[in-house]
């Protein structure tokens, strides 16, 4: 009996920037509806990894399959249409648009082929309500507070109607209560069957959220396992704290 | 603006133009109005790429000249009537826009702007050495005898340009509130984020450069009949490109009405100063206004009005 095909299968991924090897032959897989934590010290290649998964960068070697389809050379917007969504570490709102219009773009483009024939505005409002941004639907997105900006970043990724969401440090710089708020949003999303890759430096959040954790260090995968296994892994301790 | 009101205003302007040709004889006014409308059409076209999509084009004069020279070439070769020449000018302008877009898709910001400038020089050199259309010496165009029911040919050209400009404004307005328009705005705001929202940025940029090029080609197509003598210096005039940038900037690039306001304001000031003060001073006007607006009101007149409204609301 063979295991079911994972939703995302990254195999032998290598990415170089000039002579610098940012990722060296890394394997990674995410099952449908799984919650994966991706951690590692600064500069370990986490963001490069999700740039390759989302298509913002093309990898030099290795392959990426999503839902059984080879997406290694596919442009980012095509991947988004298949259901690969990402949020950015530094929020990138569409600054000339209102919060509501920000969600219209992915709903009208990425989710169009897969969405039902529902009214776009209703759908966007529903999303804003679920994420707690309904009160500023008509506000200009450039004037949001830091936490609202992060929420909008997530909401826009959700408007892609993803099957896989890659969340890149959605909680950086937020207060403890705000971290919990974002965590709840991600957990609720996962309950609806969306697989999530969470990249985060806030260990409390990653440990609580993840079913499985992958640790990167200097472009290599050094550990993989449940949160408990990772905490007691000597290699991980060495990578974070040194000898 | 509500749709019904918008179309009502367009129809009223068109009817007003027709009424004007029935009562006003003096040809000077049609000359001046034609130039203002031509500038408006160019400004609206520039704004599709520059305002909606966020890519600054310094080579507007080349698209305009492609329209004008398409008229010169096809008139000489086939003697086509004006409506067909306008269509052909639009097609050639659109094709050049598509080509420019295709070649420069990967360039961003200032590099794209430099590429458009370079393209204009390449095309001008090509036209200057193409003897069939007069080369550097230029080409004469005979004004046709027929001018429909109008009193003079310039009256007819004025109505043609009015119709074309209104059509461009309508297209620009429809575009700005459409799914396509939101995709372009997403590209302008953040291209990487637009891609991950599913926006096919390369394709949309091509659409944008093509529509802009086509509109500018259309603006240039009747030009040889208007001036009756075209040479590269007049068709590729830097002033055309500067106006096409300055007018939307002064009016406000974010909204479809911005370039219209800017072009009507600056264009009419230029024409007034041309007859009352000096024909050279009009170049100075656009320069001074551009500097003033960029430093004091970078969002243009539309931005000023919006700020005022928001302040009154709160």
Short mmCIF file of C-alpha atoms in Angstrom, two decimals, chain B residues 247-259 261-262 293 296-312:
data_model
loop_
_atom_site.label_atom_id
_atom_site.label_comp_id
_atom_site.label_asym_id
_atom_site.label_seq_id
_atom_site.Cartn_x
_atom_site.Cartn_y
_atom_site.Cartn_z
CA UNK B 247 -1.07 67.03 -18.48
CA UNK B 248 -2.01 63.83 -16.59
CA UNK B 249 0.46 64.73 -13.83
CA UNK B 250 -1.15 68.16 -13.42
CA UNK B 251 -4.68 66.79 -13.57
CA UNK B 252 -3.99 63.69 -11.48
CA UNK B 253 -2.94 60.26 -12.76
CA UNK B 254 -4.97 58.06 -10.42
CA UNK B 255 -8.39 58.86 -11.90
CA UNK B 256 -9.65 58.75 -15.47
CA UNK B 257 -10.80 62.37 -15.30
CA UNK B 258 -7.31 63.56 -14.26
CA UNK B 259 -5.68 63.71 -17.70
CA UNK B 261 -8.79 68.11 -16.56
CA UNK B 262 -5.03 68.58 -16.96
CA UNK B 293 2.41 70.57 -9.26
CA UNK B 296 3.19 71.07 -4.18
CA UNK B 297 0.50 68.63 -5.33
CA UNK B 298 1.99 65.36 -6.61
CA UNK B 299 -1.50 63.85 -6.82
CA UNK B 300 -2.58 66.60 -9.20
CA UNK B 301 -5.85 68.50 -9.23
CA UNK B 302 -7.89 65.34 -8.61
CA UNK B 303 -5.75 64.65 -5.54
CA UNK B 304 -6.27 68.19 -4.23
CA UNK B 305 -10.04 67.92 -4.62
CA UNK B 306 -10.11 64.50 -2.93
CA UNK B 307 -8.08 65.80 0.02
CA UNK B 308 -10.44 68.73 0.35
CA UNK B 309 -13.50 66.42 0.39
CA UNK B 310 -11.98 64.11 2.97
CA UNK B 311 -11.21 67.05 5.20
CA UNK B 312 -14.77 68.32 4.95
#
